[in-house]
Amino acid sequence: MGFFLVTFLVFLIDQVSKFLVIRYLAPVREIKILSFFYLTYQENTGVAFSLLPGKNSFFILLSSLLIVFLLFLFLKERKDNFSFA
């Protein structure tokens, strides 16, 4: 149960922080926090570390195929381990 609670809290913090950044930081593009520390709004159109920018369709297709494959494996394993005992 603790794992799901931590997962949910991380997800919630992630979504709230994204909402706040888009709402307050995106219009101004940059906020000065300290004389040496700035927050700058930047969008990532690729995957991790901005790799392959603009290839969203490819990653949507790849993710969809992976989900279908994993669902197939799950159902096959469940069928193979099914017993009447």
PDB file of N, CA, C and O in Angstrom:
ATOM      1  N   MET A   1       0.826  -1.198   0.000  1.00  0.00           N
ATOM      2  CA  MET A   1       0.000   0.000   0.000  1.00  0.00           C
ATOM      3  C   MET A   1       0.867   1.257   0.000  1.00  0.00           C
ATOM      4  O   MET A   1       0.525   2.240  -0.624  1.00  0.00           O
ATOM      5  N   GLY A   2       1.997   1.217   0.712  1.00  0.00           N
ATOM      6  CA  GLY A   2       2.883   2.368   0.787  1.00  0.00           C
ATOM      7  C   GLY A   2       3.445   2.745  -0.569  1.00  0.00           C
ATOM      8  O   GLY A   2       3.615   3.920  -0.885  1.00  0.00           O
ATOM      9  N   PHE A   3       3.738   1.736  -1.404  1.00  0.00           N
ATOM     10  CA  PHE A   3       4.266   1.981  -2.740  1.00  0.00           C
ATOM     11  C   PHE A   3       3.277   2.798  -3.565  1.00  0.00           C
ATOM     12  O   PHE A   3       3.662   3.751  -4.251  1.00  0.00           O
ATOM     13  N   PHE A   4       2.000   2.422  -3.503  1.00  0.00           N
ATOM     14  CA  PHE A   4       0.983   3.119  -4.283  1.00  0.00           C
ATOM     15  C   PHE A   4       0.779   4.543  -3.773  1.00  0.00           C
ATOM     16  O   PHE A   4       0.558   5.464  -4.563  1.00  0.00           O
ATOM     17  N   LEU A   5       0.877   4.728  -2.465  1.00  0.00           N
ATOM     18  CA  LEU A   5       0.738   6.068  -1.897  1.00  0.00           C
ATOM     19  C   LEU A   5       1.888   6.966  -2.352  1.00  0.00           C
ATOM     20  O   LEU A   5       1.669   8.104  -2.783  1.00  0.00           O
ATOM     21  N   VAL A   6       3.109   6.459  -2.290  1.00  0.00           N
ATOM     22  CA  VAL A   6       4.277   7.232  -2.736  1.00  0.00           C
ATOM     23  C   VAL A   6       4.163   7.527  -4.233  1.00  0.00           C
ATOM     24  O   VAL A   6       4.417   8.656  -4.677  1.00  0.00           O
ATOM     25  N   THR A   7       3.766   6.533  -5.017  1.00  0.00           N
ATOM     26  CA  THR A   7       3.595   6.724  -6.457  1.00  0.00           C
ATOM     27  C   THR A   7       2.562   7.800  -6.744  1.00  0.00           C
ATOM     28  O   THR A   7       2.777   8.684  -7.580  1.00  0.00           O
ATOM     29  N   PHE A   8       1.442   7.751  -6.044  1.00  0.00           N
ATOM     30  CA  PHE A   8       0.394   8.742  -6.241  1.00  0.00           C
ATOM     31  C   PHE A   8       0.875  10.132  -5.842  1.00  0.00           C
ATOM     32  O   PHE A   8       0.619  11.111  -6.555  1.00  0.00           O
ATOM     33  N   LEU A   9       1.590  10.239  -4.730  1.00  0.00           N
ATOM     34  CA  LEU A   9       2.081  11.546  -4.286  1.00  0.00           C
ATOM     35  C   LEU A   9       3.099  12.126  -5.273  1.00  0.00           C
ATOM     36  O   LEU A   9       3.057  13.331  -5.574  1.00  0.00           O
ATOM     37  N   VAL A  10       3.983  11.307  -5.798  1.00  0.00           N
ATOM     38  CA  VAL A  10       4.958  11.778  -6.793  1.00  0.00           C
ATOM     39  C   VAL A  10       4.225  12.242  -8.049  1.00  0.00           C
ATOM     40  O   VAL A  10       4.528  13.301  -8.612  1.00  0.00           O
ATOM     41  N   PHE A  11       3.241  11.475  -8.492  1.00  0.00           N
ATOM     42  CA  PHE A  11       2.448  11.854  -9.654  1.00  0.00           C
ATOM     43  C   PHE A  11       1.724  13.176  -9.409  1.00  0.00           C
ATOM     44  O   PHE A  11       1.714  14.062 -10.267  1.00  0.00           O
ATOM     45  N   LEU A  12       1.129  13.319  -8.242  1.00  0.00           N
ATOM     46  CA  LEU A  12       0.401  14.540  -7.905  1.00  0.00           C
ATOM     47  C   LEU A  12       1.331  15.755  -7.862  1.00  0.00           C
ATOM     48  O   LEU A  12       1.016  16.806  -8.436  1.00  0.00           O
ATOM     49  N   ILE A  13       2.472  15.617  -7.229  1.00  0.00           N
ATOM     50  CA  ILE A  13       3.447  16.717  -7.167  1.00  0.00           C
ATOM     51  C   ILE A  13       3.921  17.081  -8.578  1.00  0.00           C
ATOM     52  O   ILE A  13       4.050  18.268  -8.915  1.00  0.00           O
ATOM     53  N   ASP A  14       4.168  16.083  -9.413  1.00  0.00           N
ATOM     54  CA  ASP A  14       4.591  16.324 -10.793  1.00  0.00           C
ATOM     55  C   ASP A  14       3.546  17.127 -11.556  1.00  0.00           C
ATOM     56  O   ASP A  14       3.863  18.123 -12.209  1.00  0.00           O
ATOM     57  N   GLN A  15       2.289  16.720 -11.466  1.00  0.00           N
ATOM     58  CA  GLN A  15       1.236  17.388 -12.206  1.00  0.00           C
ATOM     59  C   GLN A  15       0.975  18.808 -11.691  1.00  0.00           C
ATOM     60  O   GLN A  15       0.768  19.732 -12.473  1.00  0.00           O
ATOM     61  N   VAL A  16       0.997  18.982 -10.375  1.00  0.00           N
ATOM     62  CA  VAL A  16       0.786  20.314  -9.800  1.00  0.00           C
ATOM     63  C   VAL A  16       1.926  21.245 -10.186  1.00  0.00           C
ATOM     64  O   VAL A  16       1.698  22.399 -10.568  1.00  0.00           O
ATOM     65  N   SER A  17       3.165  20.749 -10.131  1.00  0.00           N
ATOM     66  CA  SER A  17       4.306  21.598 -10.502  1.00  0.00           C
ATOM     67  C   SER A  17       4.245  21.984 -11.980  1.00  0.00           C
ATOM     68  O   SER A  17       4.542  23.131 -12.341  1.00  0.00           O
ATOM     69  N   LYS A  18       3.841  21.074 -12.844  1.00  0.00           N
ATOM     70  CA  LYS A  18       3.698  21.397 -14.267  1.00  0.00           C
ATOM     71  C   LYS A  18       2.615  22.446 -14.477  1.00  0.00           C
ATOM     72  O   LYS A  18       2.789  23.375 -15.275  1.00  0.00           O
ATOM     73  N   PHE A  19       1.500  22.308 -13.775  1.00  0.00           N
ATOM     74  CA  PHE A  19       0.419  23.286 -13.880  1.00  0.00           C
ATOM     75  C   PHE A  19       0.910  24.670 -13.450  1.00  0.00           C
ATOM     76  O   PHE A  19       0.663  25.669 -14.134  1.00  0.00           O
ATOM     77  N   LEU A  20       1.609  24.731 -12.319  1.00  0.00           N
ATOM     78  CA  LEU A  20       2.091  26.012 -11.811  1.00  0.00           C
ATOM     79  C   LEU A  20       3.117  26.646 -12.757  1.00  0.00           C
ATOM     80  O   LEU A  20       3.097  27.866 -12.969  1.00  0.00           O
ATOM     81  N   VAL A  21       3.998  25.845 -13.317  1.00  0.00           N
ATOM     82  CA  VAL A  21       4.990  26.374 -14.255  1.00  0.00           C
ATOM     83  C   VAL A  21       4.307  26.942 -15.496  1.00  0.00           C
ATOM     84  O   VAL A  21       4.625  28.048 -15.939  1.00  0.00           O
ATOM     85  N   ILE A  22       3.363  26.209 -16.058  1.00  0.00           N
ATOM     86  CA  ILE A  22       2.666  26.692 -17.256  1.00  0.00           C
ATOM     87  C   ILE A  22       1.850  27.942 -16.935  1.00  0.00           C
ATOM     88  O   ILE A  22       1.817  28.889 -17.716  1.00  0.00           O
ATOM     89  N   ARG A  23       1.234  27.960 -15.787  1.00  0.00           N
ATOM     90  CA  ARG A  23       0.383  29.101 -15.417  1.00  0.00           C
ATOM     91  C   ARG A  23       1.183  30.369 -15.120  1.00  0.00           C
ATOM     92  O   ARG A  23       0.816  31.454 -15.539  1.00  0.00           O
ATOM     93  N   TYR A  24       2.276  30.235 -14.361  1.00  0.00           N
ATOM     94  CA  TYR A  24       2.980  31.421 -13.881  1.00  0.00           C
ATOM     95  C   TYR A  24       4.324  31.689 -14.543  1.00  0.00           C
ATOM     96  O   TYR A  24       4.746  32.837 -14.621  1.00  0.00           O
ATOM     97  N   LEU A  25       5.003  30.675 -15.008  1.00  0.00           N
ATOM     98  CA  LEU A  25       6.340  30.884 -15.561  1.00  0.00           C
ATOM     99  C   LEU A  25       6.322  31.037 -17.084  1.00  0.00           C
ATOM    100  O   LEU A  25       7.098  31.816 -17.629  1.00  0.00           O
ATOM    101  N   ALA A  26       5.446  30.318 -17.761  1.00  0.00           N
ATOM    102  CA  ALA A  26       5.420  30.364 -19.224  1.00  0.00           C
ATOM    103  C   ALA A  26       5.200  31.778 -19.772  1.00  0.00           C
ATOM    104  O   ALA A  26       5.883  32.174 -20.714  1.00  0.00           O
ATOM    105  N   PRO A  27       4.282  32.571 -19.227  1.00  0.00           N
ATOM    106  CA  PRO A  27       4.077  33.909 -19.801  1.00  0.00           C
ATOM    107  C   PRO A  27       5.292  34.838 -19.666  1.00  0.00           C
ATOM    108  O   PRO A  27       5.527  35.675 -20.525  1.00  0.00           O
ATOM    109  N   VAL A  28       6.063  34.709 -18.596  1.00  0.00           N
ATOM    110  CA  VAL A  28       7.192  35.619 -18.389  1.00  0.00           C
ATOM    111  C   VAL A  28       8.522  35.018 -18.843  1.00  0.00           C
ATOM    112  O   VAL A  28       9.499  35.736 -18.960  1.00  0.00           O
ATOM    113  N   ARG A  29       8.572  33.726 -19.052  1.00  0.00           N
ATOM    114  CA  ARG A  29       9.732  32.984 -19.550  1.00  0.00           C
ATOM    115  C   ARG A  29      10.884  32.848 -18.560  1.00  0.00           C
ATOM    116  O   ARG A  29      11.652  31.932 -18.653  1.00  0.00           O
ATOM    117  N   GLU A  30      11.051  33.776 -17.624  1.00  0.00           N
ATOM    118  CA  GLU A  30      12.167  33.687 -16.689  1.00  0.00           C
ATOM    119  C   GLU A  30      11.840  34.453 -15.411  1.00  0.00           C
ATOM    120  O   GLU A  30      11.274  35.527 -15.455  1.00  0.00           O
ATOM    121  N   ILE A  31      12.202  33.849 -14.270  1.00  0.00           N
ATOM    122  CA  ILE A  31      12.004  34.482 -12.963  1.00  0.00           C
ATOM    123  C   ILE A  31      13.330  34.446 -12.221  1.00  0.00           C
ATOM    124  O   ILE A  31      13.976  33.403 -12.135  1.00  0.00           O
ATOM    125  N   LYS A  32      13.711  35.591 -11.673  1.00  0.00           N
ATOM    126  CA  LYS A  32      14.946  35.674 -10.887  1.00  0.00           C
ATOM    127  C   LYS A  32      14.600  35.364  -9.432  1.00  0.00           C
ATOM    128  O   LYS A  32      13.801  36.053  -8.804  1.00  0.00           O
ATOM    129  N   ILE A  33      15.199  34.306  -8.886  1.00  0.00           N
ATOM    130  CA  ILE A  33      14.957  33.906  -7.504  1.00  0.00           C
ATOM    131  C   ILE A  33      15.981  34.564  -6.590  1.00  0.00           C
ATOM    132  O   ILE A  33      15.624  35.200  -5.614  1.00  0.00           O
ATOM    133  N   LEU A  34      17.240  34.387  -6.886  1.00  0.00           N
ATOM    134  CA  LEU A  34      18.347  35.027  -6.177  1.00  0.00           C
ATOM    135  C   LEU A  34      19.216  35.719  -7.222  1.00  0.00           C
ATOM    136  O   LEU A  34      18.993  35.571  -8.419  1.00  0.00           O
ATOM    137  N   SER A  35      20.220  36.441  -6.791  1.00  0.00           N
ATOM    138  CA  SER A  35      21.061  37.149  -7.753  1.00  0.00           C
ATOM    139  C   SER A  35      21.774  36.199  -8.717  1.00  0.00           C
ATOM    140  O   SER A  35      22.148  36.591  -9.814  1.00  0.00           O
ATOM    141  N   PHE A  36      21.903  34.938  -8.351  1.00  0.00           N
ATOM    142  CA  PHE A  36      22.596  33.966  -9.189  1.00  0.00           C
ATOM    143  C   PHE A  36      21.706  32.807  -9.620  1.00  0.00           C
ATOM    144  O   PHE A  36      22.147  31.878 -10.281  1.00  0.00           O
ATOM    145  N   PHE A  37      20.407  32.813  -9.263  1.00  0.00           N
ATOM    146  CA  PHE A  37      19.520  31.675  -9.503  1.00  0.00           C
ATOM    147  C   PHE A  37      18.266  32.135 -10.240  1.00  0.00           C
ATOM    148  O   PHE A  37      17.510  32.957  -9.736  1.00  0.00           O
ATOM    149  N   TYR A  38      18.067  31.595 -11.446  1.00  0.00           N
ATOM    150  CA  TYR A  38      16.905  31.922 -12.264  1.00  0.00           C
ATOM    151  C   TYR A  38      16.132  30.642 -12.589  1.00  0.00           C
ATOM    152  O   TYR A  38      16.721  29.577 -12.738  1.00  0.00           O
ATOM    153  N   LEU A  39      14.832  30.777 -12.727  1.00  0.00           N
ATOM    154  CA  LEU A  39      14.009  29.708 -13.289  1.00  0.00           C
ATOM    155  C   LEU A  39      13.626  30.153 -14.689  1.00  0.00           C
ATOM    156  O   LEU A  39      13.097  31.249 -14.874  1.00  0.00           O
ATOM    157  N   THR A  40      13.902  29.318 -15.672  1.00  0.00           N
ATOM    158  CA  THR A  40      13.616  29.649 -17.069  1.00  0.00           C
ATOM    159  C   THR A  40      12.667  28.615 -17.638  1.00  0.00           C
ATOM    160  O   THR A  40      12.869  27.410 -17.478  1.00  0.00           O
ATOM    161  N   TYR A  41      11.624  29.077 -18.320  1.00  0.00           N
ATOM    162  CA  TYR A  41      10.651  28.187 -18.944  1.00  0.00           C
ATOM    163  C   TYR A  41      11.203  27.679 -20.267  1.00  0.00           C
ATOM    164  O   TYR A  41      11.596  28.453 -21.130  1.00  0.00           O
ATOM    165  N   GLN A  42      11.228  26.359 -20.442  1.00  0.00           N
ATOM    166  CA  GLN A  42      11.705  25.745 -21.678  1.00  0.00           C
ATOM    167  C   GLN A  42      10.881  24.487 -21.921  1.00  0.00           C
ATOM    168  O   GLN A  42      10.692  23.677 -21.021  1.00  0.00           O
ATOM    169  N   GLU A  43      10.366  24.321 -23.120  1.00  0.00           N
ATOM    170  CA  GLU A  43       9.592  23.128 -23.445  1.00  0.00           C
ATOM    171  C   GLU A  43      10.490  22.079 -24.091  1.00  0.00           C
ATOM    172  O   GLU A  43      11.341  22.399 -24.912  1.00  0.00           O
ATOM    173  N   ASN A  44      10.284  20.830 -23.705  1.00  0.00           N
ATOM    174  CA  ASN A  44      10.998  19.703 -24.281  1.00  0.00           C
ATOM    175  C   ASN A  44      10.054  19.003 -25.255  1.00  0.00           C
ATOM    176  O   ASN A  44       9.058  18.423 -24.849  1.00  0.00           O
ATOM    177  N   THR A  45      10.367  19.061 -26.545  1.00  0.00           N
ATOM    178  CA  THR A  45       9.501  18.430 -27.545  1.00  0.00           C
ATOM    179  C   THR A  45       9.982  17.039 -27.924  1.00  0.00           C
ATOM    180  O   THR A  45       9.414  16.409 -28.808  1.00  0.00           O
ATOM    181  N   GLY A  46      11.011  16.572 -27.270  1.00  0.00           N
ATOM    182  CA  GLY A  46      11.522  15.234 -27.552  1.00  0.00           C
ATOM    183  C   GLY A  46      11.309  14.318 -26.366  1.00  0.00           C
ATOM    184  O   GLY A  46      10.387  14.485 -25.583  1.00  0.00           O
ATOM    185  N   VAL A  47      12.196  13.349 -26.245  1.00  0.00           N
ATOM    186  CA  VAL A  47      12.149  12.438 -25.099  1.00  0.00           C
ATOM    187  C   VAL A  47      13.149  12.940 -24.066  1.00  0.00           C
ATOM    188  O   VAL A  47      13.536  14.103 -24.093  1.00  0.00           O
ATOM    189  N   ALA A  48      13.591  12.105 -23.193  1.00  0.00           N
ATOM    190  CA  ALA A  48      14.506  12.497 -22.124  1.00  0.00           C
ATOM    191  C   ALA A  48      15.711  13.246 -22.672  1.00  0.00           C
ATOM    192  O   ALA A  48      16.283  12.862 -23.694  1.00  0.00           O
ATOM    193  N   PHE A  49      16.079  14.304 -21.994  1.00  0.00           N
ATOM    194  CA  PHE A  49      17.243  15.120 -22.350  1.00  0.00           C
ATOM    195  C   PHE A  49      17.119  15.734 -23.745  1.00  0.00           C
ATOM    196  O   PHE A  49      18.102  15.956 -24.433  1.00  0.00           O
ATOM    197  N   SER A  50      15.883  15.974 -24.197  1.00  0.00           N
ATOM    198  CA  SER A  50      15.579  16.604 -25.495  1.00  0.00           C
ATOM    199  C   SER A  50      16.098  15.813 -26.696  1.00  0.00           C
ATOM    200  O   SER A  50      16.378  16.376 -27.758  1.00  0.00           O
ATOM    201  N   LEU A  51      16.217  14.513 -26.536  1.00  0.00           N
ATOM    202  CA  LEU A  51      16.632  13.673 -27.659  1.00  0.00           C
ATOM    203  C   LEU A  51      15.484  13.539 -28.651  1.00  0.00           C
ATOM    204  O   LEU A  51      14.329  13.419 -28.272  1.00  0.00           O
ATOM    205  N   LEU A  52      15.803  13.512 -29.917  1.00  0.00           N
ATOM    206  CA  LEU A  52      14.849  13.331 -31.018  1.00  0.00           C
ATOM    207  C   LEU A  52      13.652  14.285 -30.933  1.00  0.00           C
ATOM    208  O   LEU A  52      12.496  13.865 -30.862  1.00  0.00           O
ATOM    209  N   PRO A  53      13.896  15.584 -30.955  1.00  0.00           N
ATOM    210  CA  PRO A  53      12.795  16.543 -30.878  1.00  0.00           C
ATOM    211  C   PRO A  53      11.848  16.424 -32.071  1.00  0.00           C
ATOM    212  O   PRO A  53      12.271  16.163 -33.189  1.00  0.00           O
ATOM    213  N   GLY A  54      10.558  16.589 -31.802  1.00  0.00           N
ATOM    214  CA  GLY A  54       9.556  16.571 -32.860  1.00  0.00           C
ATOM    215  C   GLY A  54       9.164  15.193 -33.342  1.00  0.00           C
ATOM    216  O   GLY A  54       8.447  15.068 -34.332  1.00  0.00           O
ATOM    217  N   LYS A  55       9.594  14.151 -32.685  1.00  0.00           N
ATOM    218  CA  LYS A  55       9.277  12.779 -33.105  1.00  0.00           C
ATOM    219  C   LYS A  55       8.160  12.182 -32.239  1.00  0.00           C
ATOM    220  O   LYS A  55       8.156  10.993 -31.946  1.00  0.00           O
ATOM    221  N   ASN A  56       7.192  12.987 -31.853  1.00  0.00           N
ATOM    222  CA  ASN A  56       6.134  12.531 -30.951  1.00  0.00           C
ATOM    223  C   ASN A  56       5.317  11.386 -31.536  1.00  0.00           C
ATOM    224  O   ASN A  56       4.952  10.455 -30.834  1.00  0.00           O
ATOM    225  N   SER A  57       4.997  11.439 -32.831  1.00  0.00           N
ATOM    226  CA  SER A  57       4.199  10.364 -33.438  1.00  0.00           C
ATOM    227  C   SER A  57       4.911   9.027 -33.337  1.00  0.00           C
ATOM    228  O   SER A  57       4.291   8.006 -33.069  1.00  0.00           O
ATOM    229  N   PHE A  58       6.214   9.041 -33.560  1.00  0.00           N
ATOM    230  CA  PHE A  58       7.003   7.813 -33.468  1.00  0.00           C
ATOM    231  C   PHE A  58       6.920   7.225 -32.063  1.00  0.00           C
ATOM    232  O   PHE A  58       6.712   6.019 -31.895  1.00  0.00           O
ATOM    233  N   PHE A  59       7.052   8.067 -31.033  1.00  0.00           N
ATOM    234  CA  PHE A  59       7.035   7.562 -29.670  1.00  0.00           C
ATOM    235  C   PHE A  59       5.641   7.152 -29.215  1.00  0.00           C
ATOM    236  O   PHE A  59       5.493   6.230 -28.417  1.00  0.00           O
ATOM    237  N   ILE A  60       4.621   7.796 -29.742  1.00  0.00           N
ATOM    238  CA  ILE A  60       3.247   7.356 -29.456  1.00  0.00           C
ATOM    239  C   ILE A  60       3.023   5.975 -30.050  1.00  0.00           C
ATOM    240  O   ILE A  60       2.482   5.075 -29.395  1.00  0.00           O
ATOM    241  N   LEU A  61       3.450   5.774 -31.287  1.00  0.00           N
ATOM    242  CA  LEU A  61       3.316   4.469 -31.939  1.00  0.00           C
ATOM    243  C   LEU A  61       4.133   3.405 -31.209  1.00  0.00           C
ATOM    244  O   LEU A  61       3.637   2.312 -30.924  1.00  0.00           O
ATOM    245  N   LEU A  62       5.379   3.728 -30.881  1.00  0.00           N
ATOM    246  CA  LEU A  62       6.243   2.780 -30.180  1.00  0.00           C
ATOM    247  C   LEU A  62       5.656   2.403 -28.816  1.00  0.00           C
ATOM    248  O   LEU A  62       5.614   1.219 -28.455  1.00  0.00           O
ATOM    249  N   SER A  63       5.164   3.375 -28.076  1.00  0.00           N
ATOM    250  CA  SER A  63       4.560   3.100 -26.765  1.00  0.00           C
ATOM    251  C   SER A  63       3.313   2.240 -26.907  1.00  0.00           C
ATOM    252  O   SER A  63       3.091   1.320 -26.111  1.00  0.00           O
ATOM    253  N   SER A  64       2.498   2.534 -27.907  1.00  0.00           N
ATOM    254  CA  SER A  64       1.279   1.752 -28.132  1.00  0.00           C
ATOM    255  C   SER A  64       1.606   0.300 -28.455  1.00  0.00           C
ATOM    256  O   SER A  64       0.979  -0.621 -27.932  1.00  0.00           O
ATOM    257  N   LEU A  65       2.593   0.095 -29.333  1.00  0.00           N
ATOM    258  CA  LEU A  65       2.998  -1.272 -29.673  1.00  0.00           C
ATOM    259  C   LEU A  65       3.555  -2.007 -28.454  1.00  0.00           C
ATOM    260  O   LEU A  65       3.271  -3.190 -28.254  1.00  0.00           O
ATOM    261  N   LEU A  66       4.319  -1.316 -27.642  1.00  0.00           N
ATOM    262  CA  LEU A  66       4.870  -1.924 -26.435  1.00  0.00           C
ATOM    263  C   LEU A  66       3.757  -2.317 -25.457  1.00  0.00           C
ATOM    264  O   LEU A  66       3.795  -3.402 -24.872  1.00  0.00           O
ATOM    265  N   ILE A  67       2.767  -1.473 -25.290  1.00  0.00           N
ATOM    266  CA  ILE A  67       1.645  -1.785 -24.399  1.00  0.00           C
ATOM    267  C   ILE A  67       0.890  -3.012 -24.910  1.00  0.00           C
ATOM    268  O   ILE A  67       0.545  -3.910 -24.133  1.00  0.00           O
ATOM    269  N   VAL A  68       0.624  -3.066 -26.213  1.00  0.00           N
ATOM    270  CA  VAL A  68      -0.073  -4.225 -26.794  1.00  0.00           C
ATOM    271  C   VAL A  68       0.752  -5.494 -26.591  1.00  0.00           C
ATOM    272  O   VAL A  68       0.221  -6.545 -26.208  1.00  0.00           O
ATOM    273  N   PHE A  69       2.057  -5.422 -26.815  1.00  0.00           N
ATOM    274  CA  PHE A  69       2.936  -6.574 -26.632  1.00  0.00           C
ATOM    275  C   PHE A  69       2.937  -7.046 -25.175  1.00  0.00           C
ATOM    276  O   PHE A  69       2.824  -8.241 -24.899  1.00  0.00           O
ATOM    277  N   LEU A  70       3.051  -6.113 -24.240  1.00  0.00           N
ATOM    278  CA  LEU A  70       3.043  -6.489 -22.825  1.00  0.00           C
ATOM    279  C   LEU A  70       1.690  -7.066 -22.398  1.00  0.00           C
ATOM    280  O   LEU A  70       1.646  -8.015 -21.610  1.00  0.00           O
ATOM    281  N   LEU A  71       0.612  -6.531 -22.927  1.00  0.00           N
ATOM    282  CA  LEU A  71      -0.714  -7.083 -22.645  1.00  0.00           C
ATOM    283  C   LEU A  71      -0.826  -8.503 -23.187  1.00  0.00           C
ATOM    284  O   LEU A  71      -1.341  -9.398 -22.513  1.00  0.00           O
ATOM    285  N   PHE A  72      -0.308  -8.736 -24.387  1.00  0.00           N
ATOM    286  CA  PHE A  72      -0.285 -10.077 -24.968  1.00  0.00           C
ATOM    287  C   PHE A  72       0.494 -11.047 -24.077  1.00  0.00           C
ATOM    288  O   PHE A  72       0.029 -12.148 -23.790  1.00  0.00           O
ATOM    289  N   LEU A  73       1.689 -10.633 -23.623  1.00  0.00           N
ATOM    290  CA  LEU A  73       2.492 -11.488 -22.744  1.00  0.00           C
ATOM    291  C   LEU A  73       1.761 -11.778 -21.434  1.00  0.00           C
ATOM    292  O   LEU A  73       1.779 -12.905 -20.939  1.00  0.00           O
ATOM    293  N   PHE A  74       1.137 -10.761 -20.868  1.00  0.00           N
ATOM    294  CA  PHE A  74       0.400 -10.932 -19.618  1.00  0.00           C
ATOM    295  C   PHE A  74      -0.736 -11.941 -19.789  1.00  0.00           C
ATOM    296  O   PHE A  74      -0.903 -12.847 -18.964  1.00  0.00           O
ATOM    297  N   LEU A  75      -1.515 -11.791 -20.850  1.00  0.00           N
ATOM    298  CA  LEU A  75      -2.643 -12.699 -21.079  1.00  0.00           C
ATOM    299  C   LEU A  75      -2.163 -14.114 -21.393  1.00  0.00           C
ATOM    300  O   LEU A  75      -2.775 -15.096 -20.961  1.00  0.00           O
ATOM    301  N   LYS A  76      -1.076 -14.234 -22.138  1.00  0.00           N
ATOM    302  CA  LYS A  76      -0.517 -15.558 -22.452  1.00  0.00           C
ATOM    303  C   LYS A  76      -0.024 -16.245 -21.180  1.00  0.00           C
ATOM    304  O   LYS A  76      -0.295 -17.420 -20.952  1.00  0.00           O
ATOM    305  N   GLU A  77       0.678 -15.509 -20.333  1.00  0.00           N
ATOM    306  CA  GLU A  77       1.177 -16.071 -19.070  1.00  0.00           C
ATOM    307  C   GLU A  77       0.014 -16.484 -18.169  1.00  0.00           C
ATOM    308  O   GLU A  77       0.049 -17.536 -17.542  1.00  0.00           O
ATOM    309  N   ARG A  78      -1.007 -15.669 -18.135  1.00  0.00           N
ATOM    310  CA  ARG A  78      -2.175 -15.969 -17.302  1.00  0.00           C
ATOM    311  C   ARG A  78      -2.858 -17.236 -17.824  1.00  0.00           C
ATOM    312  O   ARG A  78      -3.281 -18.078 -17.032  1.00  0.00           O
ATOM    313  N   LYS A  79      -2.968 -17.384 -19.129  1.00  0.00           N
ATOM    314  CA  LYS A  79      -3.600 -18.561 -19.729  1.00  0.00           C
ATOM    315  C   LYS A  79      -2.749 -19.817 -19.451  1.00  0.00           C
ATOM    316  O   LYS A  79      -3.273 -20.864 -19.129  1.00  0.00           O
ATOM    317  N   ASP A  80      -1.416 -19.701 -19.586  1.00  0.00           N
ATOM    318  CA  ASP A  80      -0.513 -20.851 -19.367  1.00  0.00           C
ATOM    319  C   ASP A  80      -0.528 -21.308 -17.926  1.00  0.00           C
ATOM    320  O   ASP A  80      -0.345 -22.490 -17.639  1.00  0.00           O
ATOM    321  N   ASN A  81      -0.719 -20.413 -16.981  1.00  0.00           N
ATOM    322  CA  ASN A  81      -0.701 -20.762 -15.561  1.00  0.00           C
ATOM    323  C   ASN A  81      -2.086 -21.072 -14.999  1.00  0.00           C
ATOM    324  O   ASN A  81      -2.211 -21.356 -13.822  1.00  0.00           O
ATOM    325  N   PHE A  82      -3.102 -21.035 -15.842  1.00  0.00           N
ATOM    326  CA  PHE A  82      -4.460 -21.294 -15.386  1.00  0.00           C
ATOM    327  C   PHE A  82      -4.634 -22.801 -15.111  1.00  0.00           C
ATOM    328  O   PHE A  82      -4.240 -23.626 -15.911  1.00  0.00           O
ATOM    329  N   SER A  83      -5.184 -23.128 -13.944  1.00  0.00           N
ATOM    330  CA  SER A  83      -5.430 -24.533 -13.650  1.00  0.00           C
ATOM    331  C   SER A  83      -6.768 -24.656 -12.929  1.00  0.00           C
ATOM    332  O   SER A  83      -7.271 -23.712 -12.348  1.00  0.00           O
ATOM    333  N   PHE A  84      -7.313 -25.859 -12.968  1.00  0.00           N
ATOM    334  CA  PHE A  84      -8.584 -26.121 -12.332  1.00  0.00           C
ATOM    335  C   PHE A  84      -8.428 -26.670 -10.921  1.00  0.00           C
ATOM    336  O   PHE A  84      -9.396 -26.986 -10.276  1.00  0.00           O
ATOM    337  N   ALA A  85      -7.224 -26.831 -10.458  1.00  0.00           N
ATOM    338  CA  ALA A  85      -6.983 -27.441  -9.141  1.00  0.00           C
ATOM    339  C   ALA A  85      -7.164 -26.437  -8.031  1.00  0.00           C
ATOM    340  O   ALA A  85      -7.019 -25.290  -8.138  1.00  0.00           O
TER     341      ALA A  85
END
